[in-house]
mmCIF file of C-alpha atoms and ligand atoms in Angstrom:
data_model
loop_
_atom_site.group_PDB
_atom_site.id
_atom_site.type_symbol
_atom_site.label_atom_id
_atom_site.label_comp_id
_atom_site.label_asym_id
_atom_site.label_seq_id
_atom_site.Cartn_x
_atom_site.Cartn_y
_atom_site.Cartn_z
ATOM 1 C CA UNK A 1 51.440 -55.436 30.836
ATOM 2 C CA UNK A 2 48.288 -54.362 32.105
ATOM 3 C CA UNK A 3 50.053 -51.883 34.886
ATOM 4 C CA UNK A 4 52.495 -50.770 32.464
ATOM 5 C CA UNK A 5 49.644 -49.423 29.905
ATOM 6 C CA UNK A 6 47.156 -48.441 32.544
ATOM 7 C CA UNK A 7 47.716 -44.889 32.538
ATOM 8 C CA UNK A 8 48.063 -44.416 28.760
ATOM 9 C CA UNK A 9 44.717 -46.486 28.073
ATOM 10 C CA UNK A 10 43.516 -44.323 30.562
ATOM 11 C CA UNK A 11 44.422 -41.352 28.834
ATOM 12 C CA UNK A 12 43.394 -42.434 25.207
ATOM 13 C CA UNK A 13 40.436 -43.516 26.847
ATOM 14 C CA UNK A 14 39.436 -40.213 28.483
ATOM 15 C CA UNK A 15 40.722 -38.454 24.970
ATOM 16 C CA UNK A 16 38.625 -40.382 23.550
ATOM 17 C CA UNK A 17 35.631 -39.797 25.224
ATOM 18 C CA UNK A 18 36.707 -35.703 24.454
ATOM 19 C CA UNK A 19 36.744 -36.512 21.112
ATOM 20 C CA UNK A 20 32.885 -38.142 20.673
ATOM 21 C CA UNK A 21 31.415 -35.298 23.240
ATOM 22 C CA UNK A 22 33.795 -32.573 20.683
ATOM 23 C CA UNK A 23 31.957 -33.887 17.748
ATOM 24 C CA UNK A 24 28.703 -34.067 19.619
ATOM 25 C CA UNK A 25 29.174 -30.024 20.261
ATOM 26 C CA UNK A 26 30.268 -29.488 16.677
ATOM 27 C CA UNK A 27 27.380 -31.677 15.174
ATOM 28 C CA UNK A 28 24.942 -30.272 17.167
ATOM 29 C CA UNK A 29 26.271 -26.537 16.049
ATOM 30 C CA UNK A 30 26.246 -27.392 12.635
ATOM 31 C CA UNK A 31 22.126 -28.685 13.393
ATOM 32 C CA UNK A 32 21.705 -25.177 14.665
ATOM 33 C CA UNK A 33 22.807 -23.498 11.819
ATOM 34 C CA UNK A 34 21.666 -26.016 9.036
ATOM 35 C CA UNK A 35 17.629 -24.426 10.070
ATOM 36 C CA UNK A 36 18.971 -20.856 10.142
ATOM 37 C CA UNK A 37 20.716 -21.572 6.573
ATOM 38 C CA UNK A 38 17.934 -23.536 5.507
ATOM 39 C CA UNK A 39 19.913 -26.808 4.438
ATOM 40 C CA UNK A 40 17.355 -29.128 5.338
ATOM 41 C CA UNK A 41 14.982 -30.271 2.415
ATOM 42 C CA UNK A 42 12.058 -32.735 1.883
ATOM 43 C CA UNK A 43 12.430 -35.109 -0.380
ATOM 44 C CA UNK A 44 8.988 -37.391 -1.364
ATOM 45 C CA UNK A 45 8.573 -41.109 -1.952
ATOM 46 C CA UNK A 46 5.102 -41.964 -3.537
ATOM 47 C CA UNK A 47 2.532 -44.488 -1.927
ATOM 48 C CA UNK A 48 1.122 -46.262 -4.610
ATOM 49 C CA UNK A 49 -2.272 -48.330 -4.824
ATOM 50 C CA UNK A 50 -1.333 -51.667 -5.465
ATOM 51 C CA UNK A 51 -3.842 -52.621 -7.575
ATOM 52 C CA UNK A 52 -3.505 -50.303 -10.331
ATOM 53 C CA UNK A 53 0.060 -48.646 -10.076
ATOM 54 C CA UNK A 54 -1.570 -45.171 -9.163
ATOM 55 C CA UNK A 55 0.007 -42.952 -6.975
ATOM 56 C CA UNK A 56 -2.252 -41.329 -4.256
ATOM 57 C CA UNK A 57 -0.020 -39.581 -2.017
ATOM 58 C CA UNK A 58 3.378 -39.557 -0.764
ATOM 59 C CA UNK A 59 5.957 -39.392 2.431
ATOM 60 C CA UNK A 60 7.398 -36.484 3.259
ATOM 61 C CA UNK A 61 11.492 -37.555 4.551
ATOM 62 C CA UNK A 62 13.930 -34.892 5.722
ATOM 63 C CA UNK A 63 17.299 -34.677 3.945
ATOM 64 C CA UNK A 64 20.314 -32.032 5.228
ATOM 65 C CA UNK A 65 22.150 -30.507 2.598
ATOM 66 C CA UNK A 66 25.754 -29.865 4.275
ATOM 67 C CA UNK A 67 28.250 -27.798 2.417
ATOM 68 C CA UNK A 68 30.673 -30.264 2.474
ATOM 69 C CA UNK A 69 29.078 -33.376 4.052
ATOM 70 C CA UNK A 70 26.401 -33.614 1.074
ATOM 71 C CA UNK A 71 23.092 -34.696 1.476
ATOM 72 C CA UNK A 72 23.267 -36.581 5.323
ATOM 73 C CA UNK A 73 20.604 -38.990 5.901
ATOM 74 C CA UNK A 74 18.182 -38.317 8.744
ATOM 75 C CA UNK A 75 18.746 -41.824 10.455
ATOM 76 C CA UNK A 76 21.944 -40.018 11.307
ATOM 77 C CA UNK A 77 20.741 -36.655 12.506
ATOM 78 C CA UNK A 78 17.417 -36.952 14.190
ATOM 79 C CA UNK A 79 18.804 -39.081 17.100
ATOM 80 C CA UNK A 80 20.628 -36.212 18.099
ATOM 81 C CA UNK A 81 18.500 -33.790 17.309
ATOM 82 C CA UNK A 82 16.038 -35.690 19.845
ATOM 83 C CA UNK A 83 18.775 -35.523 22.353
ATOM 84 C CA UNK A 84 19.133 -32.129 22.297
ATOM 85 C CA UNK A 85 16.106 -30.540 21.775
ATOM 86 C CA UNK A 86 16.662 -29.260 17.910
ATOM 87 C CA UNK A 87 13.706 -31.697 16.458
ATOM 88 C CA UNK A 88 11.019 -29.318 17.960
ATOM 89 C CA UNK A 89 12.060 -26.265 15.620
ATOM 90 C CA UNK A 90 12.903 -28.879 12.793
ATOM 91 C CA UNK A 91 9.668 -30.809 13.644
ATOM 92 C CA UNK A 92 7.971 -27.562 13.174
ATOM 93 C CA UNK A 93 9.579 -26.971 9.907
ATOM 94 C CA UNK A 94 9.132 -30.233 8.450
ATOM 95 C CA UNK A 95 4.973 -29.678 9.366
ATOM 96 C CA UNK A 96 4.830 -26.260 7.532
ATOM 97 C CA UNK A 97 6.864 -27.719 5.038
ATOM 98 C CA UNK A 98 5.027 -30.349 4.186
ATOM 99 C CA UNK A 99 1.432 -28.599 4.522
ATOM 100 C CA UNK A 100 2.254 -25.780 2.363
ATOM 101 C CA UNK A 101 3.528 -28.195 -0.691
ATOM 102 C CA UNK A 102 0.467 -30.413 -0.047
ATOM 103 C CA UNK A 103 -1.235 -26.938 -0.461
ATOM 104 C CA UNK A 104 0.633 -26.213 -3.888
ATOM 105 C CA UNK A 105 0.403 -30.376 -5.182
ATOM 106 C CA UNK A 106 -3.275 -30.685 -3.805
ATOM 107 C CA UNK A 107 -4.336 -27.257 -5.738
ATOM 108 C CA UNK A 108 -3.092 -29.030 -9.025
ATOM 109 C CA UNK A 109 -4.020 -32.109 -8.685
ATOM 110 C CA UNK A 110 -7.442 -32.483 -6.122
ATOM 111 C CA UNK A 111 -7.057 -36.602 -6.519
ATOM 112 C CA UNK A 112 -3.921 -36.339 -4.184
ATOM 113 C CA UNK A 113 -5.592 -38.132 -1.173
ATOM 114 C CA UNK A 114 -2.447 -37.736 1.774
ATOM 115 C CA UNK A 115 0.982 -35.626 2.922
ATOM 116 C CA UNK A 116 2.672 -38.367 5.285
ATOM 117 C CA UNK A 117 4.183 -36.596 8.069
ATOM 118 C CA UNK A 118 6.843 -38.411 10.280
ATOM 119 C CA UNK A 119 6.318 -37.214 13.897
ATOM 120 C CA UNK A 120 9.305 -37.480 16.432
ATOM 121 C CA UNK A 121 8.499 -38.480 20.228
ATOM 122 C CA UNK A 122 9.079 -35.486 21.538
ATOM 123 C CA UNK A 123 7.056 -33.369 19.284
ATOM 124 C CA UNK A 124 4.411 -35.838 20.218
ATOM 125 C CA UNK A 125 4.818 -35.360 24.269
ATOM 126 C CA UNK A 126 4.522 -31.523 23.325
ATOM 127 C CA UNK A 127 1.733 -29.838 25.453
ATOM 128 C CA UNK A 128 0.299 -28.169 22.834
ATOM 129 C CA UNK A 129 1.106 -30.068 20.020
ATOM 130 C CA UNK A 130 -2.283 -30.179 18.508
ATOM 131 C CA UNK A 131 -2.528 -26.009 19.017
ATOM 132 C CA UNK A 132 0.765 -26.113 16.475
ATOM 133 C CA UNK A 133 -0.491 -28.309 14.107
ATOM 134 C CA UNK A 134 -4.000 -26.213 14.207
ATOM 135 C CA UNK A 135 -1.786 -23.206 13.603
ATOM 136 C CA UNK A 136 -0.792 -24.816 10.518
ATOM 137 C CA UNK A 137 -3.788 -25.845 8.744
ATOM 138 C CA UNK A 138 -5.608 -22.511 9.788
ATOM 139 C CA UNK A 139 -2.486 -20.145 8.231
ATOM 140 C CA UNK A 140 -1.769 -22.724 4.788
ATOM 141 C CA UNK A 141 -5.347 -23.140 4.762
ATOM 142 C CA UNK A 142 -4.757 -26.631 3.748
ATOM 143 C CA UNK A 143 -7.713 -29.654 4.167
ATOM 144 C CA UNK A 144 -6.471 -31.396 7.405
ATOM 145 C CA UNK A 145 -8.283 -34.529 5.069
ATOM 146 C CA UNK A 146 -5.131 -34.420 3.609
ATOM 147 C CA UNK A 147 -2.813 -34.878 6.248
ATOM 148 C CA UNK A 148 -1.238 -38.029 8.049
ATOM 149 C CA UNK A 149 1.020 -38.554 10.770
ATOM 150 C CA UNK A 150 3.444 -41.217 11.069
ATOM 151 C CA UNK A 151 4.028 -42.273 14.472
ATOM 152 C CA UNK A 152 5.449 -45.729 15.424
ATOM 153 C CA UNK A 153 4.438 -47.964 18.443
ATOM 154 C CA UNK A 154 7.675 -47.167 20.701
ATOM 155 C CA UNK A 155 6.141 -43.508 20.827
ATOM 156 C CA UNK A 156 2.469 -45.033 22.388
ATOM 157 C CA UNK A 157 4.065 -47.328 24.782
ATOM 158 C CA UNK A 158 5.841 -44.673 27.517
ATOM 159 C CA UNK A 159 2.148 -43.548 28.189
ATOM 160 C CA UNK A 160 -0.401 -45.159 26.205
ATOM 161 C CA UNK A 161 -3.191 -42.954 27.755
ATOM 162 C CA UNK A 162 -1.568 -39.778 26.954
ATOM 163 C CA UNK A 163 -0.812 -40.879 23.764
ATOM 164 C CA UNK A 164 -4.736 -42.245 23.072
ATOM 165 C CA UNK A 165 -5.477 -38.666 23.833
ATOM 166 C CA UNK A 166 -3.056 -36.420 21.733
ATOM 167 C CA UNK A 167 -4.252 -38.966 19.091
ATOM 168 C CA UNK A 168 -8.000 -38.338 19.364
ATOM 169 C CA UNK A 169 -7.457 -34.446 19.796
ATOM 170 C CA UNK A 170 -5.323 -34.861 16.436
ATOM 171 C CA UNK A 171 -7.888 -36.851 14.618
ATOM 172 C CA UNK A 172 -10.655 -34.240 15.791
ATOM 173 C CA UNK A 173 -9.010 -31.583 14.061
ATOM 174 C CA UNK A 174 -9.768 -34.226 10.496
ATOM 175 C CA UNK A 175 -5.947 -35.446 10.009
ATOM 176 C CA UNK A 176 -5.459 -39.044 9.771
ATOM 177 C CA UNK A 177 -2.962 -41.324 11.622
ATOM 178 C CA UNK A 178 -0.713 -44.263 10.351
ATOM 179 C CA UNK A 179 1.432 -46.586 12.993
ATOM 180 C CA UNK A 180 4.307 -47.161 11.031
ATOM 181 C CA UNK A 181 7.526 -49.864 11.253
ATOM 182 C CA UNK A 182 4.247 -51.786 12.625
ATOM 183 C CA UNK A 183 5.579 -55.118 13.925
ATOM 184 C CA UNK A 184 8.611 -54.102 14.827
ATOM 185 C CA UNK A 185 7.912 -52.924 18.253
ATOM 186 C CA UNK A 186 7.522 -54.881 21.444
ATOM 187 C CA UNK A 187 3.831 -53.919 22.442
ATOM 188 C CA UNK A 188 1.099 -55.501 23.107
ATOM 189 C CA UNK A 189 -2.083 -55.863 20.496
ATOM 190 C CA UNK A 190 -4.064 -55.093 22.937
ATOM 191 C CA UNK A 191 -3.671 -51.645 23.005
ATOM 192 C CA UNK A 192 -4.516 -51.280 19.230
ATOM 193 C CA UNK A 193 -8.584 -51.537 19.557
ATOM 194 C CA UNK A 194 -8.427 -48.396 21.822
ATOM 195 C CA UNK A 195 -6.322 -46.174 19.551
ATOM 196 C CA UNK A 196 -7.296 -43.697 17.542
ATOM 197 C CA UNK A 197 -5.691 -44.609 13.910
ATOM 198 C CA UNK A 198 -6.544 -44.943 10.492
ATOM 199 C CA UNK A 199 -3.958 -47.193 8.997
ATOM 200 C CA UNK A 200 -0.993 -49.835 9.122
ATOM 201 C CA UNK A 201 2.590 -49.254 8.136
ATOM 202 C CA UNK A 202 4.032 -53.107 7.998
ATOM 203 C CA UNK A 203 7.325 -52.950 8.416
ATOM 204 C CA UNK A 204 10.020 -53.129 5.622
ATOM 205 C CA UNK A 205 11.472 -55.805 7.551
ATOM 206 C CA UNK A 206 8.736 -58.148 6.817
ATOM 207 C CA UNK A 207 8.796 -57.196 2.874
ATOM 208 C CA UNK A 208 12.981 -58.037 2.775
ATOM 209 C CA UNK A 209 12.937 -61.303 2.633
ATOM 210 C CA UNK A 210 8.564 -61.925 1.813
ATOM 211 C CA UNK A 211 8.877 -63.993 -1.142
ATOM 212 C CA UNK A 212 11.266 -66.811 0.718
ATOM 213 C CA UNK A 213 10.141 -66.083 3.898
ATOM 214 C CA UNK A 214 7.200 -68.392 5.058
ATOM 215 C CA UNK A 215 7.742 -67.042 8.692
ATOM 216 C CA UNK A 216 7.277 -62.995 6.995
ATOM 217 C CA UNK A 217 4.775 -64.428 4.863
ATOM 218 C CA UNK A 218 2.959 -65.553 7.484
ATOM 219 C CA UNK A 219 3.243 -62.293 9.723
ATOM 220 C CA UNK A 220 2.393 -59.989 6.854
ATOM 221 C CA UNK A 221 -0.542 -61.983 6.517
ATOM 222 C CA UNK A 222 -1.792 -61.511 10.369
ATOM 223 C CA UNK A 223 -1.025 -57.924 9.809
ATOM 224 C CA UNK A 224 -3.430 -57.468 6.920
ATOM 225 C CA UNK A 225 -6.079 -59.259 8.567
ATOM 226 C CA UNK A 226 -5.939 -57.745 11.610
ATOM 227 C CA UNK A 227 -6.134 -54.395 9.984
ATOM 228 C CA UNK A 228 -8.754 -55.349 8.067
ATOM 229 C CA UNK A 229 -10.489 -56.663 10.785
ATOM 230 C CA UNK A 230 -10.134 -53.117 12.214
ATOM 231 C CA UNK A 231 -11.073 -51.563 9.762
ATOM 232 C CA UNK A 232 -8.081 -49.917 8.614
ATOM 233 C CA UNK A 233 -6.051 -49.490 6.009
ATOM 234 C CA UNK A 234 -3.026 -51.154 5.258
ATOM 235 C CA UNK A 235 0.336 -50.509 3.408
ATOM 236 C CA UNK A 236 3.575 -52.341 3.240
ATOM 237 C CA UNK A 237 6.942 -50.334 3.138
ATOM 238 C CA UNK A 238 10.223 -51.165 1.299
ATOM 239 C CA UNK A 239 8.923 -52.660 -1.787
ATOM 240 C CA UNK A 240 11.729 -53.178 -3.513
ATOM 241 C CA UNK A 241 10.960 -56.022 -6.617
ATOM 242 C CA UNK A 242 7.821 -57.115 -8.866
ATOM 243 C CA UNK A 243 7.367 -60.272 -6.904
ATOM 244 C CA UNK A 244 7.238 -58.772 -3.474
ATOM 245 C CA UNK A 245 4.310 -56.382 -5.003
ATOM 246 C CA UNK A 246 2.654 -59.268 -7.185
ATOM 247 C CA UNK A 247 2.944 -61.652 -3.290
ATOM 248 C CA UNK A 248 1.485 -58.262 -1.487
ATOM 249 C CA UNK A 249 -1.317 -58.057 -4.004
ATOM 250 C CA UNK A 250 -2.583 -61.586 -3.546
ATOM 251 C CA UNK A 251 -2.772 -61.154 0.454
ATOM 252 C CA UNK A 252 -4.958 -58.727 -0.313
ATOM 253 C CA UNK A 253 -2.571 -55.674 0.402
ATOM 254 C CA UNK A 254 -3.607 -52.576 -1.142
ATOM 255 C CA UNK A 255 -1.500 -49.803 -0.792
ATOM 256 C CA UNK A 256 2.248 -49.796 -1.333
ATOM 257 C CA UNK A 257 5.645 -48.139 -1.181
ATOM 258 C CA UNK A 258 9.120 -48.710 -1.903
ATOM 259 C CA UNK A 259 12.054 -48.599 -4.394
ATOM 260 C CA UNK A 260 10.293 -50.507 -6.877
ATOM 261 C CA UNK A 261 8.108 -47.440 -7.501
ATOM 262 C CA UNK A 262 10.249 -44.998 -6.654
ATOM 263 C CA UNK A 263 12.771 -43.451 -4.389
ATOM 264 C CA UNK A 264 12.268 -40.827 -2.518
ATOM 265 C CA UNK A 265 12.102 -37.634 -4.953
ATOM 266 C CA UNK A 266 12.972 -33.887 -4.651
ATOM 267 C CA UNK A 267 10.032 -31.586 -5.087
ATOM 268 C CA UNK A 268 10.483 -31.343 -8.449
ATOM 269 C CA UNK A 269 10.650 -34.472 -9.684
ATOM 270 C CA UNK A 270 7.477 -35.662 -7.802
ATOM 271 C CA UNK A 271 5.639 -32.307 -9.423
ATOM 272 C CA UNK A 272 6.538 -34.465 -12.683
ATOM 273 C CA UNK A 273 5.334 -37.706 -11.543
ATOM 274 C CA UNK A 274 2.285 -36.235 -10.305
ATOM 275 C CA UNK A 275 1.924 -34.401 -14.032
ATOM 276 C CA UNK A 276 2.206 -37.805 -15.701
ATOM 277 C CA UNK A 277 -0.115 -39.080 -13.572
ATOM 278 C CA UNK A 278 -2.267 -36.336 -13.986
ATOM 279 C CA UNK A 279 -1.760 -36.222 -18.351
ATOM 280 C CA UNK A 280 -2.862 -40.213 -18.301
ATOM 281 C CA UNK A 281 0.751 -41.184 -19.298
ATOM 282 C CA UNK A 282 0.782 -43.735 -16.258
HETATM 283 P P1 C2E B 1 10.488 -44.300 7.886
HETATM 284 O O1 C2E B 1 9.495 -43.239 8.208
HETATM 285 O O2 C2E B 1 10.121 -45.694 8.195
HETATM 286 O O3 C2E B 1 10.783 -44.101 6.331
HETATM 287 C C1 C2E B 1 11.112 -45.152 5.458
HETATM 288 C C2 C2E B 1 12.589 -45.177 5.150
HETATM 289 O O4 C2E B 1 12.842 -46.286 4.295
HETATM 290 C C3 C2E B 1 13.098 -43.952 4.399
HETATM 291 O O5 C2E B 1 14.459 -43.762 4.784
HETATM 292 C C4 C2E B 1 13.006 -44.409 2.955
HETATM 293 O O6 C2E B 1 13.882 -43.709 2.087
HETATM 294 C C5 C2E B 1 13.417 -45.839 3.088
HETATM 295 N N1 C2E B 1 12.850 -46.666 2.008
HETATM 296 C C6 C2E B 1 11.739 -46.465 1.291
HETATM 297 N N2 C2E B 1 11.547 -47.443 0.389
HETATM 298 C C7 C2E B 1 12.575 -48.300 0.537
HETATM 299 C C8 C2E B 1 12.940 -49.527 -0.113
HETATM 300 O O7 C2E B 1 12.281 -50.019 -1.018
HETATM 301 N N3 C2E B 1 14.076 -50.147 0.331
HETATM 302 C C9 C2E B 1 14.842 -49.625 1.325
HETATM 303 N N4 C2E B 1 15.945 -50.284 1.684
HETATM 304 N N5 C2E B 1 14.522 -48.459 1.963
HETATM 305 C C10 C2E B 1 13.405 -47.815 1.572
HETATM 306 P P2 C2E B 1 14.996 -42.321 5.184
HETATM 307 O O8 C2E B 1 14.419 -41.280 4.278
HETATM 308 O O9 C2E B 1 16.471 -42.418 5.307
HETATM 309 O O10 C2E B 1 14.352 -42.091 6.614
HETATM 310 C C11 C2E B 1 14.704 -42.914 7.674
HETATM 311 C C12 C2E B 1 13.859 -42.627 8.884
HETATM 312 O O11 C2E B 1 14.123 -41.312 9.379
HETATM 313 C C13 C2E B 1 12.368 -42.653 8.610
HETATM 314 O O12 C2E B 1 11.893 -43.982 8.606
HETATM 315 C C14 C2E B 1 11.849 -41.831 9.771
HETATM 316 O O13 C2E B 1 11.745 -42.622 10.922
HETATM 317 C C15 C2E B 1 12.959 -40.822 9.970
HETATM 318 N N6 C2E B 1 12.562 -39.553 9.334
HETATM 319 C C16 C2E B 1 12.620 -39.173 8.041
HETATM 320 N N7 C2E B 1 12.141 -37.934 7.877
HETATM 321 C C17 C2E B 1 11.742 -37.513 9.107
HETATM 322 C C18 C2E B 1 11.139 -36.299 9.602
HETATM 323 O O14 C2E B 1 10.824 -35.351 8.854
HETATM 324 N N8 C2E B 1 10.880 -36.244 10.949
HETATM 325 C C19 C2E B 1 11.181 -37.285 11.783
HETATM 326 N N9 C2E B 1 10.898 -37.162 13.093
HETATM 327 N N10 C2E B 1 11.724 -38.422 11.350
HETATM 328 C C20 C2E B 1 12.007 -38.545 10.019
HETATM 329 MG MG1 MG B 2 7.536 -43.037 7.900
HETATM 330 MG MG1 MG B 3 8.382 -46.746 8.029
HETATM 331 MG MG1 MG B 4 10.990 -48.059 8.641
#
């Protein structure tokens, strides 16, 4: 049976294999042109202080506007944009972005604390990574106060001094630094007293299941205490319910983010939560 199919499966398998590198090609054309026809956006989820609702700043997550695909999520395009190079130019975009509506937001309403920034691994490795981001704040003329990376731990681990350094050069220029989906990677704590960071990111994985989960209960615990104990800030992600936020509060949790508050937003619409905020209405 085997025998008889061989050379058939081998065919549909090599076809196949034409197929996934032929939609590779054609994805990563339609990457190229999505910058030059601007089809990515930014859409903005609020961080929230948990003890009194209030937003204080806000994630900046890429969306691609296709034509015909609609709005595709970035969990499916930055992969391959990593893979082949694109995330450096739409990195780059994403930074400028993000600074110059920070700029526009932080202008109208100075109690705006941060701009979250997701950072990809390779824009990280970059040489002169820190030169770009200088390049930024210098030209949007933007308070680098106001500025935060997101990096996660799998980006430290390949080369933790390398990665202590870019960190500390970043920091020096007055932009803060958040470790986020922490407790989801495989490192060592160890490495966490030596790096230069201002806060925790638990992960949403943690928050899921929080109010049933004695084991995440327990491990969102540690997390708060160990940031606490140095000395930085904490925030959960993926809030998605009252009692996972009420839970959060009582471990002493202060800063928050998730669905509960509110999905991520175009520009627009988190211009008029950030008016509310700013009229006293919330
Ligand atoms: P992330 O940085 O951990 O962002 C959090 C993700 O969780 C976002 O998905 C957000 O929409 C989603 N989320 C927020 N609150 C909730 C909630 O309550 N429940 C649930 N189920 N999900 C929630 P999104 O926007 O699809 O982004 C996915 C990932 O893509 C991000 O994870 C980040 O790693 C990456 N990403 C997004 N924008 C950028 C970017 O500009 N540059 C780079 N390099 N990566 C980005
Ligand atoms: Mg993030
Ligand atoms: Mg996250
Ligand atoms: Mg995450």
């Amino acid at each position: 049976e085997s025998k008889k199919l061989g050379r058939n499966a081998f065919q549909f398998h090599t076809k196949d294999i034409r197929d996934q590198v032929l939609r590779k090609l054609q994805l990563e054309e339609a990457l190229r042109k999505a910058l030059d026809e601007q089809q990515f956006v930014l859409y903005y989820q609020p961080k929230v202080n948990l003890n009194t609702g209030e937003i204080y700043g806000m994630e900046a997550l890429i969306r691609w506007q296709h034509p015909e695909m609609g709005i595709v999520s970035p969990l499916e395009f930055i992969p391959l944009a990593e893979e082949t190079g694109l995330i450096m130019d739409i990195g780059a975009w994403v930074i400028e972005e993000a600074c110059w509506q920070m700029k526009q937001w932080s202008g109208r309403f100075p109690w705006l604390r941060s701009m979250a920034i997701n950072l990809s691994v390779k824009q990280f490795q970059q040489k002169d990574f820190c030169r770009q981001i200088e390049g930024v704040i210098r030209e949007q003329n933007i308070a680098s106060c106001k500025i935060d990376f997101e990096i996660t731990e799998s980006m430290i681990m390949g080369d933790v001094e390398a990665a202590i350094r870019m960190l500390a050069q970043l920091r020096a220029l007055g932009v803060s630094i958040s470790i986020d989906d922490f407790g989801t990677g495989y490192s060592s704590l160890s490495y966490l007293k030596h790096l230069p960071t201002d806060a925790l990111k638990i992960d949403r994985a943690f928050i899921n299941d929080l109010v049933n989960d004695k084991n995440d209960q327990a491990i969102t615990k540690s997390i708060i205490a160990l940031a606490n104990n140095l000395n930085l800030n904490v925030i959960a992600e993926g809030i998605e319910d009252a009692e996972q936020a009420a839970m959060l509060t009582a471990m002493g949790c202060r800063y928050a983010q998730g669905y509960y508050f509110s999905r991520p937003l175009p520009a627009a619409e988190m211009a008029l939560l950030l008016e509310k905020q700013d009229n006293g209405v919330v």
